[in-house]
GROMACS .gro file of C-alpha atoms in nm:
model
  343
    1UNK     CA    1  -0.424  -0.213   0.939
    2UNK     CA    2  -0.455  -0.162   0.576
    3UNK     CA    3  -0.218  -0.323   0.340
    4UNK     CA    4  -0.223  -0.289  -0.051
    5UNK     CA    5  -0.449  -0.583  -0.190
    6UNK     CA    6  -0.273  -0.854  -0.403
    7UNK     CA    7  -0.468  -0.973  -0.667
    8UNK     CA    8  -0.385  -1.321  -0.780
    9UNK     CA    9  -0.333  -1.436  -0.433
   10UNK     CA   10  -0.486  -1.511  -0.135
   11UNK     CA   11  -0.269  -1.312   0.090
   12UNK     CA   12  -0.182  -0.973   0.119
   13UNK     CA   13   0.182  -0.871   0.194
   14UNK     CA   14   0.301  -0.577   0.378
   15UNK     CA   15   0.606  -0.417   0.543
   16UNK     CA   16   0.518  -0.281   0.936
   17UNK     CA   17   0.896  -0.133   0.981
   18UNK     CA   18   1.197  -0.110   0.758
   19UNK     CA   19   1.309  -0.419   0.973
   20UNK     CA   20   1.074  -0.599   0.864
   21UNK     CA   21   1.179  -0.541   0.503
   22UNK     CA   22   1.209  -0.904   0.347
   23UNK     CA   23   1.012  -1.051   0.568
   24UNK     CA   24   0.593  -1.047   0.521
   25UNK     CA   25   0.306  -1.118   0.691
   26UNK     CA   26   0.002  -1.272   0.534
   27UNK     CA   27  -0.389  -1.274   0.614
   28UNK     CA   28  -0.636  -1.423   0.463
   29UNK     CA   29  -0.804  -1.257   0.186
   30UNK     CA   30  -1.124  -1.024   0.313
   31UNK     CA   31  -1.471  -1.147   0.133
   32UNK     CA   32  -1.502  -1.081  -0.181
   33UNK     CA   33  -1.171  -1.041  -0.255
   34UNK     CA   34  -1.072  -1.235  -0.592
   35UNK     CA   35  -0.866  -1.486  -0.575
   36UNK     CA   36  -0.695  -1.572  -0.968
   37UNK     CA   37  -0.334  -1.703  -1.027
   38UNK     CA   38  -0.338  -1.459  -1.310
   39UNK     CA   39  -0.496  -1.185  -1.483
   40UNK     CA   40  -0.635  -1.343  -1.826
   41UNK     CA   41  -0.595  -1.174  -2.170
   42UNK     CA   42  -0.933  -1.027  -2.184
   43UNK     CA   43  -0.852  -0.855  -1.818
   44UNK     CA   44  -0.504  -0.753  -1.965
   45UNK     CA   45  -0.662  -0.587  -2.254
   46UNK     CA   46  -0.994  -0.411  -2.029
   47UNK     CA   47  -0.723  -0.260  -1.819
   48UNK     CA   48  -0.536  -0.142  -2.090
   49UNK     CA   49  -0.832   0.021  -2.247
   50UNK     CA   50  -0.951   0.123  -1.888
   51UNK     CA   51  -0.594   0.345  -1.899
   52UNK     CA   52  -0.637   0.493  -2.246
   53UNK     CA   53  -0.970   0.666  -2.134
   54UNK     CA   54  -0.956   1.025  -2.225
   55UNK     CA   55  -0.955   1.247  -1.885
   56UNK     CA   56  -1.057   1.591  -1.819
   57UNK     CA   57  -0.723   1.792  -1.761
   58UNK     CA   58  -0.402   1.765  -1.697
   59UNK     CA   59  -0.261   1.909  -1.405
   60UNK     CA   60   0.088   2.082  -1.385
   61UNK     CA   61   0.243   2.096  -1.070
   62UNK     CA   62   0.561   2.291  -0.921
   63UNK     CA   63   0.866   2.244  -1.053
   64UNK     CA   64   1.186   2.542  -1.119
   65UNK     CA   65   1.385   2.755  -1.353
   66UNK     CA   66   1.635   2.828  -1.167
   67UNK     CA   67   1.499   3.057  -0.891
   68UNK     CA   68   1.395   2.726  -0.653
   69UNK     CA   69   1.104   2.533  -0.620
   70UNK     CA   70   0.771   2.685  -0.741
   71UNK     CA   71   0.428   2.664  -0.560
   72UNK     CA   72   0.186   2.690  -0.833
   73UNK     CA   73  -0.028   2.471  -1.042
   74UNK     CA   74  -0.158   2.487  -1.428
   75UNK     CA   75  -0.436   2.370  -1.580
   76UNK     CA   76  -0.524   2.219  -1.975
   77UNK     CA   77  -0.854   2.135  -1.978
   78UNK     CA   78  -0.869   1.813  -2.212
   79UNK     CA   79  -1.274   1.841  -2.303
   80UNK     CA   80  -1.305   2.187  -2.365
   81UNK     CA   81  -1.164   2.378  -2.701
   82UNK     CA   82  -0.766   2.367  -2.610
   83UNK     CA   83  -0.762   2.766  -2.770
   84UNK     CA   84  -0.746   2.884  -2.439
   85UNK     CA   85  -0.436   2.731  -2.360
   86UNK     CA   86  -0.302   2.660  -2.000
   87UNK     CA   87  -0.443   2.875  -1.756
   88UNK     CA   88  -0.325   2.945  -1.349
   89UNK     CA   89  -0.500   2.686  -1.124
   90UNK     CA   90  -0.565   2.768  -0.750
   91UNK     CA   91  -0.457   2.675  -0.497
   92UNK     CA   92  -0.060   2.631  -0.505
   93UNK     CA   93   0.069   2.321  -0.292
   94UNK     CA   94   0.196   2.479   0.056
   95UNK     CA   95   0.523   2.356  -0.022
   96UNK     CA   96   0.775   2.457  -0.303
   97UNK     CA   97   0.892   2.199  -0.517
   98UNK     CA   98   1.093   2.025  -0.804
   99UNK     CA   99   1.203   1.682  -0.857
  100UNK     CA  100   0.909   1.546  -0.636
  101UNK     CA  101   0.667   1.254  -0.658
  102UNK     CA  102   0.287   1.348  -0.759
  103UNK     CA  103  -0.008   1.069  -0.804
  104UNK     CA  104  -0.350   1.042  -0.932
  105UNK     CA  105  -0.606   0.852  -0.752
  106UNK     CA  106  -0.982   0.854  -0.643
  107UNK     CA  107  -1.018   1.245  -0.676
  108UNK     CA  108  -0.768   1.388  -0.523
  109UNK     CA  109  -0.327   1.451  -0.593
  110UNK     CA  110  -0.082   1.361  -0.368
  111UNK     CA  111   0.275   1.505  -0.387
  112UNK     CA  112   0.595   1.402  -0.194
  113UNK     CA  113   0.908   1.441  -0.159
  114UNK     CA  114   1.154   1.665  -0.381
  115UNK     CA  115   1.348   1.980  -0.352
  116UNK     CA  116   1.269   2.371  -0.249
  117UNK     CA  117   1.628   2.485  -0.231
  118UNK     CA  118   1.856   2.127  -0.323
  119UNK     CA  119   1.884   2.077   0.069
  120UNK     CA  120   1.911   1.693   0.066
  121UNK     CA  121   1.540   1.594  -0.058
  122UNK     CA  122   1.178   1.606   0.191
  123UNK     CA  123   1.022   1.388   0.325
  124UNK     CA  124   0.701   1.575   0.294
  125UNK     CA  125   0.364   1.510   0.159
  126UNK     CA  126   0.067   1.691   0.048
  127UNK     CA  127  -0.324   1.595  -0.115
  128UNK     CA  128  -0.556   1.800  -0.259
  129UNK     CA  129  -0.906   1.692  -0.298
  130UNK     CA  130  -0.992   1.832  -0.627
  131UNK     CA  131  -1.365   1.623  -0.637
  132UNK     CA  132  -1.449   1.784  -0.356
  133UNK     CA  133  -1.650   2.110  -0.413
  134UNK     CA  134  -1.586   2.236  -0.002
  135UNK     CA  135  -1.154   2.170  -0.039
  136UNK     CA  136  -1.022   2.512  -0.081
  137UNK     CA  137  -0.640   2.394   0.048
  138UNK     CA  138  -0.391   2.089   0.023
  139UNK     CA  139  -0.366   1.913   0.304
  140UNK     CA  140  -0.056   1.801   0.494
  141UNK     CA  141  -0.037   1.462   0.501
  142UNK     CA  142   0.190   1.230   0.705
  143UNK     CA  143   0.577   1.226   0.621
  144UNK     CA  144   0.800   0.997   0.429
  145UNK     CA  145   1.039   0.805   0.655
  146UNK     CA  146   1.286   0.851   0.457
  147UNK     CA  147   1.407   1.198   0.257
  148UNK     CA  148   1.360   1.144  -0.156
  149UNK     CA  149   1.427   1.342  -0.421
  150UNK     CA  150   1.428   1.303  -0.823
  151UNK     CA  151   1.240   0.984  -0.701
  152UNK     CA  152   0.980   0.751  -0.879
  153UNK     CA  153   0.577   0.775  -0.788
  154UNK     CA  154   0.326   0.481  -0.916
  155UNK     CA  155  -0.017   0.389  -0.766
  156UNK     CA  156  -0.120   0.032  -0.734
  157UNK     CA  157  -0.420  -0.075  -0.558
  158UNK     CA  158  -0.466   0.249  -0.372
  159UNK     CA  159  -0.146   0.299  -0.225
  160UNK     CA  160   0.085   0.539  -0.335
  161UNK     CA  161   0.441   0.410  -0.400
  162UNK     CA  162   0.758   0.641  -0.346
  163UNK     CA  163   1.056   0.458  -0.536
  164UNK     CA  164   1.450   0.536  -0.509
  165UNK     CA  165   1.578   0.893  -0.519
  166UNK     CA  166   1.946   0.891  -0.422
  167UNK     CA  167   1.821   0.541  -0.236
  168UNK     CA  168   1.737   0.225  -0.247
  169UNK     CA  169   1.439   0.209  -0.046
  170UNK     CA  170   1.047   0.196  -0.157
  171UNK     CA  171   0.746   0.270   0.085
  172UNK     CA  172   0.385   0.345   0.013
  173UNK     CA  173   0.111   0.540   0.193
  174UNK     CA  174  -0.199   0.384   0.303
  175UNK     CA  175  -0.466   0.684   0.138
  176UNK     CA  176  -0.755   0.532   0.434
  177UNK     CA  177  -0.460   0.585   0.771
  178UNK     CA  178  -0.267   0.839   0.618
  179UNK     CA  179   0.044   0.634   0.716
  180UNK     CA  180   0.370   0.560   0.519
  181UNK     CA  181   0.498   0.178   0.532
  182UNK     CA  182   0.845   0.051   0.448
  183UNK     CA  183   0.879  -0.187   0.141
  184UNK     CA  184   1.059  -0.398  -0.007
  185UNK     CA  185   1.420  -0.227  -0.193
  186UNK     CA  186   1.472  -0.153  -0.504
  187UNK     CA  187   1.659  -0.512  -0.660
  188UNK     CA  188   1.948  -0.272  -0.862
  189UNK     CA  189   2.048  -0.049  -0.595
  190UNK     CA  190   2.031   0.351  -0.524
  191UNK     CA  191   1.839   0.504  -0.827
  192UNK     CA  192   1.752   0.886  -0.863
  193UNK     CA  193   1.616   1.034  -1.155
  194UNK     CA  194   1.402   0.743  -1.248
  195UNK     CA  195   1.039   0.691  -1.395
  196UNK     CA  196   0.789   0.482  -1.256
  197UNK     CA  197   0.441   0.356  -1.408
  198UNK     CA  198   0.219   0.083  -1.289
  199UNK     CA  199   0.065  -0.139  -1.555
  200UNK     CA  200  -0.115  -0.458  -1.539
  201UNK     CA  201  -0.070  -0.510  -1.124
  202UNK     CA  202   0.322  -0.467  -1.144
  203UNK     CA  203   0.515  -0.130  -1.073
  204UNK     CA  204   0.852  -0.066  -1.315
  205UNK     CA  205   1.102   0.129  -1.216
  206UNK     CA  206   1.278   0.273  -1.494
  207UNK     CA  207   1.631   0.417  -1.594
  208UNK     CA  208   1.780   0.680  -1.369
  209UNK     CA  209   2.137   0.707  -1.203
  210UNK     CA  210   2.295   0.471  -0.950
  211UNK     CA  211   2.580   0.431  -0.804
  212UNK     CA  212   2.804   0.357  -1.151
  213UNK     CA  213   2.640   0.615  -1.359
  214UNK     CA  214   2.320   0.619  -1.568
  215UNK     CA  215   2.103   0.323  -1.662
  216UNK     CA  216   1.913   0.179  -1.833
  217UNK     CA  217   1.819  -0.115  -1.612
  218UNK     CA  218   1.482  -0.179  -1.552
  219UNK     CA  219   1.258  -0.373  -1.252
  220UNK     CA  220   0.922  -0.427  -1.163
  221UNK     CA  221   0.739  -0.500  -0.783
  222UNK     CA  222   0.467  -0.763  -0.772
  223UNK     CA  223   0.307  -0.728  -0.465
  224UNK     CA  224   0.145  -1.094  -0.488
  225UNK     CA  225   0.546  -1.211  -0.400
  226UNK     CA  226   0.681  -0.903  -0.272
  227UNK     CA  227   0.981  -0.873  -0.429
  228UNK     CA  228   1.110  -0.677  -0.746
  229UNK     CA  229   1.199  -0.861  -1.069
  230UNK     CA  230   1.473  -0.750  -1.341
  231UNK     CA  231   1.331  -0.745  -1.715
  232UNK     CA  232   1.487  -0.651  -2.069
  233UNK     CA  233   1.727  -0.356  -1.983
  234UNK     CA  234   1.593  -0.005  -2.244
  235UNK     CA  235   1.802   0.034  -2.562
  236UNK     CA  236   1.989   0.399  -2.418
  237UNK     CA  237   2.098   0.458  -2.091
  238UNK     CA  238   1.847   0.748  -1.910
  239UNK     CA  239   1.816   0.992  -1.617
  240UNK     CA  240   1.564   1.232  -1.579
  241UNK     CA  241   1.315   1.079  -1.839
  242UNK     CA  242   0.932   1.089  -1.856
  243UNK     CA  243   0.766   0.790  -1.926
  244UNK     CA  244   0.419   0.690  -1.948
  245UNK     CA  245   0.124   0.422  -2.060
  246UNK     CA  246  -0.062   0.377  -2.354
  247UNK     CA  247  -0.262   0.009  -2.488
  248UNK     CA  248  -0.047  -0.178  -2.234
  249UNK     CA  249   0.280  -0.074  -2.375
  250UNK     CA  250   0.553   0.123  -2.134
  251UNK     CA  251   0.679   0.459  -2.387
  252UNK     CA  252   1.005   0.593  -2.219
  253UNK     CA  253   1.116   0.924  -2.352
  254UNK     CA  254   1.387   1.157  -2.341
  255UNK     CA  255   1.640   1.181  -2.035
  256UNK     CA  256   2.023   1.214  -2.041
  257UNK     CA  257   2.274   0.980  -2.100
  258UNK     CA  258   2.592   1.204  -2.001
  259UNK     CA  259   2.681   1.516  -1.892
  260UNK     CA  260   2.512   1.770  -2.161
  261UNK     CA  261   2.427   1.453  -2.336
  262UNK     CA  262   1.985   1.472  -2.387
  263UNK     CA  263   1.842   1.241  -2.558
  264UNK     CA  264   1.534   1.275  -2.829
  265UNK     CA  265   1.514   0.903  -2.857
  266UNK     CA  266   1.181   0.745  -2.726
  267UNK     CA  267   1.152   0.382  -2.689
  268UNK     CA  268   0.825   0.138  -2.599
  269UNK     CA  269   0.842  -0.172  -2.394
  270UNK     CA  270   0.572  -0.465  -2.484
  271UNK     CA  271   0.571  -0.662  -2.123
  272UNK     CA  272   0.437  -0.946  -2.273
  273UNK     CA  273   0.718  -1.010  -2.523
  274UNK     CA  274   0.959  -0.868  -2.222
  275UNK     CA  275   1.119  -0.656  -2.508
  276UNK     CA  276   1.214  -0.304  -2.633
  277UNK     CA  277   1.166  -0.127  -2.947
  278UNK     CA  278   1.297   0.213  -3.084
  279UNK     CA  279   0.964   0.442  -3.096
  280UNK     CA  280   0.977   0.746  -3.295
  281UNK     CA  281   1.240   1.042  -3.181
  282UNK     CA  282   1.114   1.390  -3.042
  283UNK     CA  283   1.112   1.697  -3.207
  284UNK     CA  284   1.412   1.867  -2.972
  285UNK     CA  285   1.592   1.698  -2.658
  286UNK     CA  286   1.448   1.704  -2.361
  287UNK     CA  287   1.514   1.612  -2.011
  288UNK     CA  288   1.331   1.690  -1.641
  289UNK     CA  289   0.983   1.711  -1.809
  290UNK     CA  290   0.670   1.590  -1.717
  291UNK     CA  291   0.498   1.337  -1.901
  292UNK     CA  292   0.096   1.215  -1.894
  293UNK     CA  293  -0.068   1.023  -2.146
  294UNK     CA  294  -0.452   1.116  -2.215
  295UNK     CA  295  -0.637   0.837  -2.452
  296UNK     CA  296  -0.392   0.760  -2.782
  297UNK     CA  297  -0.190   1.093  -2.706
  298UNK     CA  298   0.097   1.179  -2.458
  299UNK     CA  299   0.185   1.514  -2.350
  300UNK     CA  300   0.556   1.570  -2.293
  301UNK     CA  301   0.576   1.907  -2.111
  302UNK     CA  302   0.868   2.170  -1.975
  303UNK     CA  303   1.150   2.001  -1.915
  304UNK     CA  304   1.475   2.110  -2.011
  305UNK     CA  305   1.721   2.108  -2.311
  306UNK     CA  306   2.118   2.167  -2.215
  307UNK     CA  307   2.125   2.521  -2.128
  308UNK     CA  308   1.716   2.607  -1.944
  309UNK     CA  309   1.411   2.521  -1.831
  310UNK     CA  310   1.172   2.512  -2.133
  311UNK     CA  311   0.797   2.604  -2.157
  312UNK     CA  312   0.648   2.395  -2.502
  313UNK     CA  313   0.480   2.118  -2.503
  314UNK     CA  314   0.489   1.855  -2.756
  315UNK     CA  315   0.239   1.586  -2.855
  316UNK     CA  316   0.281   1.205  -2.960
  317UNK     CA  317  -0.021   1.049  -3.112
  318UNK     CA  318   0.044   0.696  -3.101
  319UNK     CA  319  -0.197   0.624  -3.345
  320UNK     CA  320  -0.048   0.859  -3.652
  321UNK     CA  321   0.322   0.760  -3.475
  322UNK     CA  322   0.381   1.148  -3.518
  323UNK     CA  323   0.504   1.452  -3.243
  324UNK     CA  324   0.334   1.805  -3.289
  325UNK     CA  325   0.453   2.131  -3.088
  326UNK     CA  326   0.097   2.226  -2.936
  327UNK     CA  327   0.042   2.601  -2.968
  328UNK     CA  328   0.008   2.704  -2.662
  329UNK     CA  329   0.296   2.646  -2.419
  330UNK     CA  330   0.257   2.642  -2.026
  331UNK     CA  331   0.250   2.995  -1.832
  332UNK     CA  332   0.613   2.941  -1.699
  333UNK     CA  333   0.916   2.747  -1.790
  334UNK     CA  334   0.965   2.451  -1.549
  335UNK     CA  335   1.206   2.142  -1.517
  336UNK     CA  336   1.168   1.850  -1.255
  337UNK     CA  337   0.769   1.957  -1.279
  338UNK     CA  338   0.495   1.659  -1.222
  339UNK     CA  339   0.169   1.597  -1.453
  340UNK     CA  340  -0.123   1.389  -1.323
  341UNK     CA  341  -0.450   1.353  -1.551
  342UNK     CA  342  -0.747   1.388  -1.373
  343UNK     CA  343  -1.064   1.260  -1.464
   0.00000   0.00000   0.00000
């Protein structure tokens, strides 16, 4: 079967059943495969400019306002003149959904997980080939073993990770069997409401609630060991934040810290100094949004401040260091909505 490949290793670890968790099973790497103890500074730094290429829209996905889980999708396209704003984008995902899982990779979006009506999480999934000029529907994919919701999504080595939400637990999907695998759990415990990025062959899992509250813990999986690894916990505890990538730095924005407590602090995470640094605050509080980053800029999008769901969208050039309220805001309010960028 297919297993996620390990760089820096020669062997591959994966997880056959949950009982297998914390136990792995190596091979031998297949020909060709590169075999480096680690990534040097000059493949640190591609990668990180490989990342900060510009795309060619960003897709909104689902989401609610209050009335349930929504269907559709929205559209920026990021080479054309931005005047004409957001615009509807056919076809809508078969399922509703909010607080949901949605990933990027090799031309199509996958989405997983979430809520329709708060009934406990899915364990649903969904792809939609947007490359491909004959897909005119998502596709049902295989289901999650397990039920998430307000969980984390990363892709690393083309599988697609589904992290926490109200668990502990971590599997990925294999994109060539369209089958889900059991992984190795989360170091911290239960987290829901977390972010998750992958940068540099590790996936963080960031902030979110456990079991005693809010955090602001942070952990990252290496698949070369299989096992996650705590690092330098975030300045402010956060649920519900966005976070995203830029020039090899982790930017973690917004969230809550308490009941009707949002935050419009942002703070960015250097992993080679294993440290954080106050970044520069948002223009309002925000929590639930979506969050991509497209070159030097990241889009912060929906969300919602402490009474609804909001529809502006706000800019960070990291560059300049300075946020800007786009003018045109998305079609509909939505919080616990997901943003991919697609190239």
């Amino acid at each position: 079967m297919f297993s996620p490949h390990a760089r820096g290793t020669d062997q591959i670890l994966k997880w056959e059943t949950e009982e297998d968790i914390g136990k792995w099973q190596p091979r031998k790497a297949r020909k060709g495969e590169k075999e480096h103890d680690k990534e040097s500074d000059v493949d640190r730094e591609l990668m990180a400019k490989a990342a900060s290429r510009p795309g060619r829209a960003i897709m909104l996905l689902g989401g609610e306002n209050g009335w349930g889980g929504k269907r559709s999708v929205e559209v920026l396209d990021l080479q054309e003149s931005r005047a004409a704003g957001w615009a509807a984008c056919p076809p809508s995902m078969k399922s509703s959904r909010f607080a949901f899982g949605a990933a990027h990779n090799s031309g199509s979006i996958y989405v997983m997980g979430g809520e329709s009506l708060l009934l406990g999480g899915s364990k649903s999934a969904e792809r939609f080939d947007y490359s491909s000029s004959s897909a005119k529907n998502w596709t049902v994919l295989s289901p999650m073993k397990k039920k998430r919701q307000w969980l984390g999504c990363a892709v690393l080595n083309d599988s697609i990770y589904a992290i926490g939400g109200s668990t502990d637990t971590v599997e990925f999907y294999d994109i060539h069997t369209n089958q889900w695998h059991a992984c190795c759990p989360l170091k911290n415990g239960k987290r829901s409401g977390l972010a998750a990025v992958s940068l540099e062959g590790l996936i963080y899992a960031i902030g979110g609630k456990g079991e005693e509250g809010i955090l602001s813990s942070m952990e990252s999986f290496d698949e070369r060991r299989g096992r996650w690894e705590q690092h330098a916990s975030m300045l402010s505890k956060r649920a519900s934040l966005g976070a995203v990538v830029v020039d090899g730095k982790i930017y973690a924005i917004g969230g809550t810290y308490k009941k009707l407590g949002i935050h419009t602090k942002m703070e960015v995470y250097d992993p080679r100094k294993d440290q954080w640094q106050e970044g520069v605050p948002m223009l309002l509080p925000r929590r639930s949004m979506a969050a991509v980053a497209d070159g030097q800029k990241i889009y912060v999008i929906g969300g919602s401040g402490i009474i609804s769901a909001m529809s502006s969208v706000h800019t960070f050039d990291t560059t300049t260091q300075t946020w800007t309220e786009e003018a045109n805001s998305i079609m509909e309010a939505r919080n616990d909505a997901a943003a991919v960028v697609v190239d």
